[in-house]
CSV table of C-alpha atoms and ligand atoms in Angstrom, one decimal:
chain,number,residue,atom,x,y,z
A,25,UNK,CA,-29.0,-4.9,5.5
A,26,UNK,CA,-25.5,-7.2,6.8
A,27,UNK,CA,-22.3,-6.2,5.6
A,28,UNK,CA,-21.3,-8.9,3.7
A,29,UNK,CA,-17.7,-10.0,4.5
A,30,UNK,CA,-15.3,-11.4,1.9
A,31,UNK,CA,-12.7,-13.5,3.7
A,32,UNK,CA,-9.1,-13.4,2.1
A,33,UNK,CA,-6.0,-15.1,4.2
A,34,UNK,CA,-2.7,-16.1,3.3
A,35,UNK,CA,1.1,-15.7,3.4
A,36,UNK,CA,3.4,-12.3,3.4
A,37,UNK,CA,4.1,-11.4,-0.4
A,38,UNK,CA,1.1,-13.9,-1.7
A,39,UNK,CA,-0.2,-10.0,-3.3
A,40,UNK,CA,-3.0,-10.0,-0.4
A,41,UNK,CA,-3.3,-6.3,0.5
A,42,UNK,CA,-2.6,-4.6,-2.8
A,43,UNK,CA,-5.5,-7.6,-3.8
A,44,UNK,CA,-7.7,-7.1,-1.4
A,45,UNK,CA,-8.1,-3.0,-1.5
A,46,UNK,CA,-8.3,-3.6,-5.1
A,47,UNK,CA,-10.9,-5.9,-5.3
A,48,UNK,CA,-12.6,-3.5,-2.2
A,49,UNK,CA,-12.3,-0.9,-5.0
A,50,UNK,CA,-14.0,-2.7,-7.4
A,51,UNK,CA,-17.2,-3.9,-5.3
A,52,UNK,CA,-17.5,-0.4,-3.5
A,53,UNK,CA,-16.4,-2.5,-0.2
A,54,UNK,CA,-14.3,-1.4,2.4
A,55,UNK,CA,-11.2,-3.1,3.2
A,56,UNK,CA,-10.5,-4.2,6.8
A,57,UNK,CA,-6.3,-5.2,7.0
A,58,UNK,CA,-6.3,-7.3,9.8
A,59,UNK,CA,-2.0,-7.7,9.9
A,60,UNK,CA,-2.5,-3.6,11.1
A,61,UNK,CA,-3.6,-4.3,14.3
A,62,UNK,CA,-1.3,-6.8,15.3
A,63,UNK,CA,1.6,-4.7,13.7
A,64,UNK,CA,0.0,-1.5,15.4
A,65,UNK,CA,0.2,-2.9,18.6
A,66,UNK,CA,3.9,-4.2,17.7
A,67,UNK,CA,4.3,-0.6,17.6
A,68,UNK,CA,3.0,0.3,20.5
A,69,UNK,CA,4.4,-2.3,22.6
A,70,UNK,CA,7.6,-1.4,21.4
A,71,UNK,CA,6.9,2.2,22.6
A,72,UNK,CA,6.5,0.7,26.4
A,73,UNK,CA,9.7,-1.2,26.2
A,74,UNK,CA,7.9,-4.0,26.2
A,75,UNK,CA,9.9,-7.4,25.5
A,76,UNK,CA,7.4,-8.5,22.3
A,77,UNK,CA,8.8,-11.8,22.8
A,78,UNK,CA,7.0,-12.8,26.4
A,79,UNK,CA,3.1,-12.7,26.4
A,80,UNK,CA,3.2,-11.2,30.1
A,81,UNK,CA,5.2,-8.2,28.8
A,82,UNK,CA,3.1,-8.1,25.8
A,83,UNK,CA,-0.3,-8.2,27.5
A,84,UNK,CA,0.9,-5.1,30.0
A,85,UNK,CA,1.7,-2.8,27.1
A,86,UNK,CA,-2.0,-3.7,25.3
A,87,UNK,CA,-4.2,-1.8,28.6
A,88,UNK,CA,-4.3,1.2,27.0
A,89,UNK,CA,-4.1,0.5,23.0
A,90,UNK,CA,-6.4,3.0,21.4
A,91,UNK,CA,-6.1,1.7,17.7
A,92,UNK,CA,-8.1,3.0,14.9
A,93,UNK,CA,-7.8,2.3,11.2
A,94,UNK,CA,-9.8,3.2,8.0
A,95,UNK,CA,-12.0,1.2,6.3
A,96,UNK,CA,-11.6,3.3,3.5
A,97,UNK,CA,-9.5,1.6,0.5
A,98,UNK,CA,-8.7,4.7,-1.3
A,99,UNK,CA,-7.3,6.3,1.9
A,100,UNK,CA,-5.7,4.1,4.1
A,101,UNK,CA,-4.3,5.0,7.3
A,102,UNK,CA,-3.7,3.5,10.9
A,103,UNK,CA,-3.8,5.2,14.4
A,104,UNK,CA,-2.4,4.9,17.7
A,105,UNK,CA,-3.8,7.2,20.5
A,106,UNK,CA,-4.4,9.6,17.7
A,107,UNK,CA,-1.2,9.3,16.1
A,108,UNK,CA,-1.0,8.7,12.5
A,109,UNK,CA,1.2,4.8,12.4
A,110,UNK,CA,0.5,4.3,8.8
A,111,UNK,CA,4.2,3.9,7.9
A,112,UNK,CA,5.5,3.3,11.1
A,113,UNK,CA,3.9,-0.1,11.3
A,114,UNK,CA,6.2,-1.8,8.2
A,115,UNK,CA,9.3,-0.6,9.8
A,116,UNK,CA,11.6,-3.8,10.3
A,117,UNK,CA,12.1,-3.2,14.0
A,118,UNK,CA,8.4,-3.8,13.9
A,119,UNK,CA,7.9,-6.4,11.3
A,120,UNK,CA,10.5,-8.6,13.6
A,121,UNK,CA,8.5,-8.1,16.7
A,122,UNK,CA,5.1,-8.7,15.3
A,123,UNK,CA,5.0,-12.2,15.4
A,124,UNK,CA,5.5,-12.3,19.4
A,125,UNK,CA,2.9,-10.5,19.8
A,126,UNK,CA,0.1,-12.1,17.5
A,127,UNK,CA,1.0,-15.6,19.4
A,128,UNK,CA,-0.5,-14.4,22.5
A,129,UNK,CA,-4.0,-16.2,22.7
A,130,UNK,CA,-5.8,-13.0,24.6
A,131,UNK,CA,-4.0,-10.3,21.9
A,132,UNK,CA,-6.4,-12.5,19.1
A,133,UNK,CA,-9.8,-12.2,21.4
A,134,UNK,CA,-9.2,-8.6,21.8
A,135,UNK,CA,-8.2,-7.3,18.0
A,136,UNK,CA,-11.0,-10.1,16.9
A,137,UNK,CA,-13.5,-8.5,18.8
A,138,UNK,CA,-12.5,-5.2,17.5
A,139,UNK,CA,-12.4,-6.7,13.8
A,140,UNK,CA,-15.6,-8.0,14.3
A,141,UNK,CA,-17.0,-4.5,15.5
A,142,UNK,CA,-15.4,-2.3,13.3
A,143,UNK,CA,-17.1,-4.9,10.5
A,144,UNK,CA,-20.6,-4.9,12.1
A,145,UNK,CA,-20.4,-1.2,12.9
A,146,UNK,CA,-19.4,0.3,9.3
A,147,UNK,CA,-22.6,0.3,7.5
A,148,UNK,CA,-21.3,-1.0,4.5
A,149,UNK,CA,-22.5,-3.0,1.9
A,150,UNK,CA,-19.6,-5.7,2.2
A,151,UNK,CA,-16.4,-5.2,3.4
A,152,UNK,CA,-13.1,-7.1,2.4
A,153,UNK,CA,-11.3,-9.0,5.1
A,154,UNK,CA,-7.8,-9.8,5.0
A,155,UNK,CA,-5.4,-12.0,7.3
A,156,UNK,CA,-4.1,-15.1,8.6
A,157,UNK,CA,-7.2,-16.2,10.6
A,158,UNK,CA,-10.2,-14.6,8.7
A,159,UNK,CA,-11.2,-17.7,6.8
A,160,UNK,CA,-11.4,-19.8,10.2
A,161,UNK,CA,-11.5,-18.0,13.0
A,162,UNK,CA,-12.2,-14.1,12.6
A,163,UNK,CA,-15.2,-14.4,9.9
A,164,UNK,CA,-16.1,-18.3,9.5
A,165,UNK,CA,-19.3,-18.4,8.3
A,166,UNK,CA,-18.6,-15.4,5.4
A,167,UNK,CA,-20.1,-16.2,2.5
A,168,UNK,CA,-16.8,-15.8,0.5
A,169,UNK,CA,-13.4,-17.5,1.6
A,170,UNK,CA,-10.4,-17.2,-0.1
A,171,UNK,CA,-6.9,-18.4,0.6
A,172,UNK,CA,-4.4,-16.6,-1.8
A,173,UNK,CA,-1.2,-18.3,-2.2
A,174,UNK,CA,2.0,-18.0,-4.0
A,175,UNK,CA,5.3,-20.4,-4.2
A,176,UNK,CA,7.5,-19.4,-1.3
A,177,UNK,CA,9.9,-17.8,-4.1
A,178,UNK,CA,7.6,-16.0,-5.8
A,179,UNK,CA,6.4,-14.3,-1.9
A,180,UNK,CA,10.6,-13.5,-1.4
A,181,UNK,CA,10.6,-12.0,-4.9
A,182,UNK,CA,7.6,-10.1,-4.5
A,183,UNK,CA,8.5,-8.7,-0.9
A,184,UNK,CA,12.0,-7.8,-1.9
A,185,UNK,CA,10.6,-5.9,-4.7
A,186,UNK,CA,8.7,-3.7,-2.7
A,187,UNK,CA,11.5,-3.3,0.0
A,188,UNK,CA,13.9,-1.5,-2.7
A,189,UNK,CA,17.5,-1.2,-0.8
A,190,UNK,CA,17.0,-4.5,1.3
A,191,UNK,CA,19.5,-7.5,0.3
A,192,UNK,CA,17.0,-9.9,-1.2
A,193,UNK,CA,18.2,-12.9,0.4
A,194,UNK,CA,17.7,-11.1,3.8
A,195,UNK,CA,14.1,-10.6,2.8
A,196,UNK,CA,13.9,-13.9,2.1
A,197,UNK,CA,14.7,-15.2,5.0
A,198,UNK,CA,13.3,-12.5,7.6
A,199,UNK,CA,9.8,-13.8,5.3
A,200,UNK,CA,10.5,-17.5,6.1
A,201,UNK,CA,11.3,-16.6,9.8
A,202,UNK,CA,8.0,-15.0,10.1
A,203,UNK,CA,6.1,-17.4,8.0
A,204,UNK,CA,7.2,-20.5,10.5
A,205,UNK,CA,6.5,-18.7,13.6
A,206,UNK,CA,2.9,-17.3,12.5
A,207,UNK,CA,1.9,-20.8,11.2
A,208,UNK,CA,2.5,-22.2,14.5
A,209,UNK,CA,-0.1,-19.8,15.7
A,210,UNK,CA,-2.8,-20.4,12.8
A,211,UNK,CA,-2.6,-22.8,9.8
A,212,UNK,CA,-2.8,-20.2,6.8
A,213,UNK,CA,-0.7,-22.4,4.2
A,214,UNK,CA,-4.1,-24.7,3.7
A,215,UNK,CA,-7.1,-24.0,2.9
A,216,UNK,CA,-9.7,-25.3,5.8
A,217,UNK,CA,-12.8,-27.0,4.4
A,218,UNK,CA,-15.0,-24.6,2.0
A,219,UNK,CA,-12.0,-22.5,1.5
A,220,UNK,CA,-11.6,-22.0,-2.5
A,221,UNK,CA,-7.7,-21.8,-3.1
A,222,UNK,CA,-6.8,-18.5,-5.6
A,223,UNK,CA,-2.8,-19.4,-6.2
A,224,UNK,CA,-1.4,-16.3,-7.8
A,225,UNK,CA,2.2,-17.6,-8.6
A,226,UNK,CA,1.6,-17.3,-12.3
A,227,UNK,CA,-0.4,-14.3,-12.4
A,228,UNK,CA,0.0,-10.5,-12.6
A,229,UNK,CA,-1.7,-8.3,-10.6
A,230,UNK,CA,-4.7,-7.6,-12.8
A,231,UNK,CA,-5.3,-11.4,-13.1
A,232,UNK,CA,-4.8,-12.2,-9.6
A,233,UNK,CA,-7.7,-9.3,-8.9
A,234,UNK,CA,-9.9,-10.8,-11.1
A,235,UNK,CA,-9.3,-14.3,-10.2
A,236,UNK,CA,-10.7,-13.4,-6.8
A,237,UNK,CA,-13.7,-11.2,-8.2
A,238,UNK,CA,-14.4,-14.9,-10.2
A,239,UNK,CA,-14.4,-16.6,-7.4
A,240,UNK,CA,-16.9,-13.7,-5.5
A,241,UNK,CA,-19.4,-13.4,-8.0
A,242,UNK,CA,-20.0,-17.0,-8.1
A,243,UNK,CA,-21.6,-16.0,-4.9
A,244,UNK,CA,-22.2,-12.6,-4.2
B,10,C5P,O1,-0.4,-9.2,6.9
B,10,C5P,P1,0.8,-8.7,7.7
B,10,C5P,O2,2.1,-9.2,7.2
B,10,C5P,O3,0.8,-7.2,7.8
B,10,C5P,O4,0.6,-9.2,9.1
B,10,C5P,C1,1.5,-8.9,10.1
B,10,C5P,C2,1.5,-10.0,11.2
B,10,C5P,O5,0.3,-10.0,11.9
B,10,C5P,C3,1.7,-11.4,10.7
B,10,C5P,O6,3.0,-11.7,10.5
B,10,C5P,C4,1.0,-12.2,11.8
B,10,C5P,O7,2.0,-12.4,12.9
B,10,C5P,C5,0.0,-11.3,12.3
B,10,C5P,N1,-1.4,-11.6,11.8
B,10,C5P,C6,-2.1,-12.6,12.4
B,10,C5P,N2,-3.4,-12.8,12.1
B,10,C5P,C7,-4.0,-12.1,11.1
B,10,C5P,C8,-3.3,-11.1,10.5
B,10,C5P,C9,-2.0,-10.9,10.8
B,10,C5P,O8,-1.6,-13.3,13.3
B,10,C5P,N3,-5.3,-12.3,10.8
């Protein structure tokens, strides 16, 4: 039987990952976070003293990116050539430099093809996809589609919440930064046609989870 994919995009602090593994929980999915490989190989890039800023620089560090990450939303972890990146991948240094390297149009083919494998290849019974590009690009034709969003403030009050010890309006603004430079890469503030809009500005965590299990099992 297909994995069935669940689509889930959106902004930084919209409550997407901590959704989406929940909600994987809950359906005895598996959870695919798609902002891993683009930070993992942020990581890595970094590593080569690579300038994450110009593609050509970017593109020489990615020949020999061995990523791996589990699918597993009760025990999460990321890996570079076999070493464990789990934390090292929400550093700053590489939160800053992330962006740079997700604009580069060959960086997307590669990790998508690897998304789409690591999907096709779990032998699950559905798996929950999360991103920027999922919706459109990574998993179009999924039979659920969700855009989460939140009001820009609520996404800076969020983030700076779970970065205790960071100067809130530095968080805010590091989060705007990113925002504007991803969304000239892909369009993840709309929804694109058949995408059903979950906004979880005014909801709590348990609500936002089961706003998005409505939305599934009016499907699935
Ligand atoms: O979701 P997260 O904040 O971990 O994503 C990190 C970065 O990866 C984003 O800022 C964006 O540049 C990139 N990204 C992307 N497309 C995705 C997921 C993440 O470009 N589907």
């Amino acid at each position: 039987r297909d994995t069935t994919v669940v689509a889930i995009d959106g902004p930084a602090g919209s409550g997407k990952s901590s959704v989406s593994k929940q909600v994987a929980r809950r359906l005895g999915y598996g959870y695919l976070d798609t902002g891993a490989a683009y930070r993992a190989l942020a990581w890595h890039a970094l590593g080569h003293g690579a300038d994450t800023s110009d593609a050509s620089s970017v593109l020489d560090a990615t020949g020999d990116f061995d990523f791996a990450i589990s699918l597993d939303p009760d025990h999460y972890w990321v890996r570079v050539g076999g070493t464990d990146v789990t934390d090292a991948i929400r550093e700053p240094r590489v939160t800053d430099a992330v962006s740079g390297v997700a604009r580069v149009p060959a960086v997307r083919h590669t990790v998508n093809t690897l998304f789409r494998a690591l999907i096709t290849g779990s032998g699950l019974p559905g798996v929950v996809v999360e991103g920027r590009d999922i919706t459109t690009v990574v998993a179009p034709d999924a039979p659920v589609r969700i855009l989460l969003t939140a009001a820009p403030a609520v996404r800076a009050a969020r983030r700076s919440a779970e970065l205790t010890g960071h100067d809130s309006v530095t968080v805010a603004e590091a989060l705007h930064r990113r925002d504007a430079s991803d969304s000239t890469v892909v369009d993840f503030l709309s929804a694109a046609p058949g995408v059903v809009v979950v906004d979880s500005s005014d909801l709590d965590f348990e609500q936002t989870v089961g706003a998005v299990l409505d939305v599934i099992h009016t499907v699935v």
